[in-house]
XYZ file of N, CA and C in Angstrom:
468
model
N -88.638 6.218 33.226
C -89.868 6.954 33.460
C -89.880 8.193 32.583
N -90.989 8.448 31.941
C -91.097 9.567 31.014
C -92.058 10.615 31.566
N -91.669 11.853 31.430
C -92.522 12.974 31.821
C -93.330 13.384 30.599
N -94.600 13.059 30.594
C -95.454 13.346 29.453
C -96.845 13.748 29.954
N -96.944 14.929 30.573
C -98.229 15.335 31.153
C -99.257 15.636 30.069
N -100.497 15.405 30.398
C -101.594 15.754 29.493
C -101.825 17.267 29.565
N -102.473 17.827 28.563
C -102.807 19.250 28.636
C -103.610 19.601 29.891
N -104.522 18.724 30.296
C -105.295 19.007 31.508
C -104.414 19.012 32.755
N -103.426 18.123 32.823
C -102.506 18.120 33.974
C -101.696 19.417 34.009
N -101.234 19.863 32.844
C -100.482 21.116 32.774
C -101.377 22.266 33.241
N -102.595 22.313 32.712
C -103.533 23.383 33.057
C -103.931 23.337 34.530
N -104.129 22.151 35.062
C -104.507 22.031 36.477
C -103.410 22.571 37.387
N -102.152 22.242 37.082
C -101.043 22.737 37.895
C -100.943 24.265 37.786
N -101.111 24.780 36.573
C -101.052 26.227 36.351
C -102.195 26.940 37.087
N -103.410 26.420 36.935
C -104.575 27.049 37.564
C -104.461 27.049 39.090
N -104.010 25.954 39.657
C -103.880 25.881 41.115
C -102.841 26.886 41.614
N -101.712 26.962 40.919
C -100.679 27.926 41.323
C -101.176 29.352 41.131
N -101.889 29.604 40.051
C -102.446 30.940 39.803
C -103.328 31.373 40.965
N -104.224 30.494 41.384
C -105.126 30.824 42.491
C -104.356 31.107 43.782
N -103.333 30.310 44.052
C -102.538 30.544 45.269
C -101.790 31.869 45.186
N -101.174 32.158 44.039
C -100.402 33.398 43.897
C -101.322 34.610 44.041
N -102.479 34.584 43.399
C -103.418 35.703 43.513
C -103.897 35.838 44.965
N -104.174 34.715 45.601
C -104.584 34.754 47.004
C -103.511 35.338 47.906
N -102.262 34.928 47.681
C -101.154 35.495 48.451
C -100.998 36.986 48.176
N -101.002 37.341 46.896
C -100.771 38.731 46.506
C -101.789 39.667 47.140
N -103.006 39.205 47.285
C -104.056 40.041 47.872
C -103.738 40.426 49.322
N -102.828 39.693 49.955
C -102.486 39.976 51.352
C -101.205 40.809 51.486
N -100.530 41.103 50.382
C -99.229 41.764 50.448
C -99.363 43.241 50.799
N -98.473 43.686 51.657
C -98.374 45.106 52.012
C -97.428 45.798 51.040
N -97.372 47.116 51.142
C -96.437 47.879 50.313
C -95.007 47.439 50.582
N -94.675 47.191 51.844
C -93.306 46.757 52.150
C -93.041 45.359 51.596
N -94.061 44.498 51.558
C -93.892 43.179 50.931
C -93.559 43.338 49.448
N -94.268 44.244 48.779
C -94.059 44.446 47.340
C -92.667 44.965 47.034
N -92.076 45.675 47.975
C -90.731 46.226 47.791
C -89.622 45.242 48.174
N -89.995 44.100 48.716
C -89.019 43.120 49.189
C -88.258 42.499 48.008
N -86.929 42.409 48.108
C -86.176 41.733 47.048
C -86.475 40.235 47.042
N -86.336 39.630 45.871
C -86.603 38.201 45.707
C -85.282 37.517 45.374
N -84.690 36.787 46.326
C -83.392 36.144 46.065
C -83.391 35.221 44.847
N -84.501 34.546 44.570
C -84.570 33.647 43.425
C -84.581 34.368 42.085
N -84.945 35.637 42.103
C -84.907 36.499 40.911
C -84.274 37.817 41.360
N -82.959 37.840 41.536
C -82.287 38.940 42.230
C -82.429 40.321 41.602
N -82.851 40.412 40.363
C -83.052 41.734 39.761
C -84.429 42.309 40.089
N -85.290 41.508 40.700
C -86.677 41.903 40.914
C -87.045 41.955 42.386
N -88.022 42.818 42.662
C -88.721 42.820 43.938
C -89.942 41.907 43.796
N -90.702 41.783 44.872
C -91.951 41.023 44.800
C -92.865 41.645 43.740
N -92.942 42.981 43.706
C -93.767 43.640 42.690
C -93.278 43.285 41.284
N -91.981 43.290 41.085
C -91.432 42.929 39.780
C -91.761 41.508 39.389
N -91.644 40.596 40.330
C -91.960 39.196 40.032
C -93.439 39.038 39.701
N -94.293 39.721 40.460
C -95.721 39.678 40.143
C -95.983 40.287 38.764
N -95.224 41.319 38.410
C -95.369 41.937 37.087
C -95.048 40.940 35.981
N -94.037 40.126 36.191
C -93.719 39.066 35.214
C -94.839 38.034 35.170
N -95.356 37.631 36.324
C -96.415 36.624 36.357
C -97.703 37.133 35.731
N -97.862 38.441 35.645
C -98.978 39.046 34.916
C -98.599 39.185 33.443
N -97.401 39.678 33.190
C -96.976 39.961 31.821
C -96.891 38.740 30.932
N -96.472 37.612 31.475
C -96.330 36.407 30.652
C -97.672 35.963 30.053
N -98.727 35.784 30.849
C -99.989 35.392 30.227
C -100.597 36.493 29.352
N -100.368 37.754 29.706
C -100.853 38.848 28.862
C -100.150 38.796 27.511
N -98.830 38.593 27.528
C -98.088 38.480 26.273
C -98.551 37.264 25.474
N -98.760 36.162 26.160
C -99.237 34.957 25.476
C -100.564 35.240 24.788
N -101.504 35.844 25.531
C -102.831 36.119 24.982
C -102.763 37.073 23.784
N -101.779 37.977 23.797
C -101.627 38.946 22.710
C -100.750 38.416 21.574
N -100.214 37.218 21.736
C -99.361 36.637 20.699
C -97.954 37.207 20.661
N -97.530 37.874 21.739
C -96.164 38.415 21.824
C -95.249 37.344 22.417
N -94.773 36.452 21.556
C -93.996 35.318 22.025
C -92.539 35.350 21.583
N -92.167 36.321 20.774
C -90.773 36.401 20.341
C -89.885 36.632 21.574
N -88.933 35.737 21.757
C -88.039 35.821 22.911
C -88.653 35.304 24.199
N -89.787 34.608 24.084
C -90.507 34.137 25.272
C -89.584 33.397 26.229
N -89.672 33.774 27.484
C -88.876 33.157 28.534
C -87.502 33.769 28.704
N -87.064 34.537 27.739
C -85.740 35.149 27.815
C -85.727 36.385 28.700
N -84.523 36.822 29.016
C -84.363 37.952 29.933
C -85.004 39.239 29.408
N -84.827 39.545 28.130
C -85.414 40.778 27.579
C -86.943 40.727 27.619
N -87.494 39.583 27.290
C -88.951 39.404 27.272
C -89.527 39.604 28.674
N -88.926 38.961 29.661
C -89.455 39.054 31.025
C -89.193 40.435 31.630
N -88.029 41.012 31.354
C -87.725 42.328 31.915
C -88.658 43.398 31.357
N -89.026 43.277 30.093
C -89.984 44.223 29.509
C -91.313 44.159 30.264
N -91.745 42.955 30.623
C -92.992 42.799 31.380
C -92.913 43.542 32.712
N -91.782 43.424 33.358
C -91.585 44.071 34.657
C -91.571 45.591 34.489
N -90.824 46.072 33.518
C -90.701 47.519 33.313
C -92.031 48.145 32.909
N -92.817 47.460 32.087
C -94.113 47.990 31.663
C -95.079 48.160 32.836
N -94.885 47.403 33.897
C -95.821 47.427 35.019
C -95.253 48.114 36.260
N -94.081 48.682 36.125
C -93.464 49.381 37.264
C -94.406 50.486 37.752
N -94.615 50.522 39.027
C -95.453 51.558 39.616
C -96.945 51.295 39.568
N -97.364 50.265 38.887
C -98.800 49.964 38.859
C -99.212 49.379 40.203
N -100.372 49.757 40.688
C -100.830 49.177 41.961
C -101.140 47.687 41.816
N -101.012 46.996 42.920
C -101.249 45.554 42.964
C -102.624 45.191 42.418
N -103.630 45.941 42.779
C -104.989 45.644 42.328
C -105.071 45.669 40.802
N -104.358 46.595 40.178
C -104.360 46.684 38.719
C -103.667 45.465 38.103
N -102.580 45.009 38.737
C -101.903 43.808 38.241
C -102.830 42.600 38.289
N -103.505 42.434 39.418
C -104.407 41.294 39.577
C -105.546 41.376 38.567
N -106.084 42.568 38.353
C -107.168 42.750 37.385
C -106.692 42.435 35.959
N -105.489 42.895 35.616
C -104.958 42.632 34.281
C -104.815 41.134 34.044
N -104.285 40.429 35.018
C -104.113 38.980 34.892
C -105.461 38.273 34.790
N -106.415 38.717 35.579
C -107.742 38.098 35.556
C -108.397 38.214 34.191
N -108.056 39.271 33.451
C -108.647 39.477 32.144
C -108.188 38.501 31.076
N -107.087 37.799 31.305
C -106.564 36.888 30.279
C -106.496 35.429 30.730
N -106.676 35.169 31.997
C -106.398 33.836 32.521
C -107.315 32.759 31.932
N -108.575 33.083 31.650
C -109.479 32.072 31.066
C -108.999 31.655 29.676
N -108.527 32.607 28.884
C -108.022 32.282 27.555
C -106.759 31.449 27.608
N -105.891 31.748 28.575
C -104.669 30.960 28.740
C -105.038 29.538 29.151
N -105.960 29.404 30.083
C -106.384 28.076 30.525
C -106.939 27.275 29.343
N -107.743 27.916 28.533
C -108.317 27.249 27.369
C -107.234 26.794 26.389
N -106.246 27.654 26.159
C -105.156 27.291 25.239
C -104.322 26.138 25.786
N -104.076 26.153 27.087
C -103.302 25.066 27.694
C -104.091 23.761 27.605
N -105.355 23.796 27.976
C -106.194 22.586 27.925
C -106.369 22.085 26.499
N -106.268 22.988 25.532
C -106.367 22.605 24.127
C -105.083 22.022 23.573
N -104.044 21.957 24.405
C -102.781 21.356 23.986
C -101.874 22.298 23.208
N -102.128 23.604 23.297
C -101.348 24.580 22.535
C -100.195 25.198 23.321
N -100.079 24.837 24.595
C -99.044 25.415 25.449
C -98.354 24.283 26.202
N -97.029 24.217 26.148
C -96.322 23.117 26.814
C -96.187 23.323 28.329
N -95.709 22.292 28.964
C -95.579 22.235 30.424
C -94.774 23.372 31.051
N -93.772 23.947 30.393
C -93.008 25.009 31.061
C -93.837 26.192 31.560
N -95.037 26.405 31.025
C -95.871 27.479 31.561
C -96.170 27.209 33.036
N -96.372 25.949 33.367
C -96.639 25.596 34.763
C -95.362 25.599 35.592
N -94.254 25.213 34.989
C -92.975 25.260 35.716
C -92.710 26.693 36.178
N -92.976 27.652 35.291
C -92.672 29.054 35.582
C -93.456 29.550 36.793
N -94.767 29.378 36.776
C -95.555 29.918 37.880
C -95.282 29.159 39.179
N -95.092 27.844 39.100
C -94.800 27.086 40.317
C -93.444 27.468 40.907
N -92.461 27.649 40.059
C -91.141 28.064 40.537
C -91.223 29.452 41.164
N -91.923 30.364 40.502
C -92.018 31.728 41.025
C -92.912 31.818 42.262
N -93.872 30.915 42.377
C -94.634 30.875 43.630
C -93.688 30.580 44.791
N -92.802 29.628 44.589
C -91.815 29.309 45.627
C -90.878 30.486 45.875
N -90.488 31.193 44.802
C -89.651 32.389 44.961
C -90.344 33.422 45.852
N -91.625 33.678 45.601
C -92.385 34.645 46.401
C -92.452 34.212 47.863
N -92.788 32.952 48.059
C -92.919 32.444 49.421
C -91.590 32.542 50.177
N -90.506 32.189 49.504
C -89.197 32.263 50.144
C -88.794 33.687 50.461
N -89.053 34.607 49.547
C -88.675 36.006 49.754
C -89.388 36.611 50.955
N -90.622 36.186 51.182
C -91.423 36.774 52.257
C -91.486 35.906 53.515
N -90.712 34.815 53.520
C -90.685 33.951 54.702
C -91.994 33.218 54.938
N -92.720 32.934 53.867
C -93.994 32.222 53.972
C -93.757 30.715 53.901
N -94.716 29.922 54.345
C -94.561 28.466 54.258
C -94.369 28.023 52.807
N -93.737 26.876 52.611
C -93.502 26.369 51.246
C -94.806 26.143 50.478
N -94.682 26.011 49.195
C -95.820 25.737 48.327
C -96.559 24.497 48.827
N -97.858 24.628 49.092
C -98.615 23.505 49.649
C -99.217 22.601 48.573
N -98.464 22.352 47.521
C -98.975 21.570 46.401
C -97.966 20.482 46.043
N -98.019 19.333 46.736
C -97.047 18.283 46.443
C -97.115 17.795 44.996
N -98.299 17.787 44.394
C -98.395 17.393 42.984
C -97.655 18.388 42.097
N -97.794 19.665 42.402
C -97.096 20.693 41.636
C -95.593 20.579 41.769
N -95.131 20.333 42.980
C -93.695 20.207 43.203
C -93.132 18.982 42.484
N -93.863 17.866 42.527
C -93.423 16.672 41.791
C -93.448 16.922 40.283
N -94.442 17.663 39.828
C -94.575 18.006 38.417
C -93.340 18.767 37.932
N -92.947 19.795 38.685
C -91.768 20.588 38.321
C -90.503 19.747 38.402
N -90.363 18.979 39.467
C -89.159 18.154 39.621
C -89.042 17.136 38.486
N -90.152 16.510 38.128
C -90.120 15.521 37.044
C -89.781 16.189 35.709
N -90.375 17.333 35.453
C -90.111 18.026 34.196
C -88.684 18.512 34.090
N -88.184 19.143 35.147
C -86.797 19.610 35.130
C -85.829 18.436 35.100
N -86.172 17.362 35.824
C -85.310 16.177 35.832
C -85.186 15.567 34.455
N -86.302 15.435 33.760
C -86.236 14.871 32.412
C -85.444 15.785 31.479
N -85.615 17.073 31.613
C -84.881 18.020 30.778
C -83.380 17.906 31.054
N -82.999 17.789 32.305
C -81.565 17.664 32.643
C -80.976 16.396 32.052
N -81.724 15.309 32.114
C -81.248 14.039 31.527
C -81.097 14.183 30.013
N -82.052 14.831 29.370
C -81.994 15.017 27.917
C -80.806 15.883 27.511
N -80.535 16.933 28.273
C -79.389 17.804 27.973
C -78.081 17.032 28.168
N -77.992 16.272 29.248
C -76.777 15.490 29.520
C -76.548 14.447 28.436
N -77.616 13.863 27.927
C -77.488 12.824 26.900
C -76.949 13.386 25.583
N -77.159 14.679 25.349
C -76.701 15.312 24.120
C -75.216 15.640 24.154
N -74.617 15.567 25.309
C -73.187 15.927 25.441
C -72.307 14.812 25.043
C-alpha cells in the first residue's frame, strides 16, 4: 500500500485541523496558555500555538531555510512570546488562504498536515481534552509516518 495523497487531500486535512485548533484556542484561558505541553516539552500551549502560527506565516513569507528544524520552530515561538492569543489567531488568519491555495496547487507536501494534526493532539493531551475527532486525519498521519518509517528502514 502506498501513501500518495492528492493536494486536495493534504489541504483538506490541514484545513480541518486548522479550524479545530482555532476553535479550541478561542476557548483557552490564561492558565491554559501557560500549561506545559508534554509532546513538545520546551513549549507551553502558548508556545505551541506560536509555532502553529509561525509556520504558515514563514511559509507565506518564503522563510523556509531550516524549515521544520528546531531553530526554525523555536524562532517562531520566541518572536511571538507575550503576544495575546487574539493577535496570534489574527496573524494566522491573514495567511491561511494563501497556504491553502499553495497546498491545493501541489506546492506543499503532506508533512504540513502531519505537523498541525500532531500538534492538535499535543494540545488536546496537554489540556486533558478529548482526542482529535478526525479519524481521517489520524489515519492520514499514521499512513504517512508508517510509509516514512518503512522507507527509512529499507535504506539501512
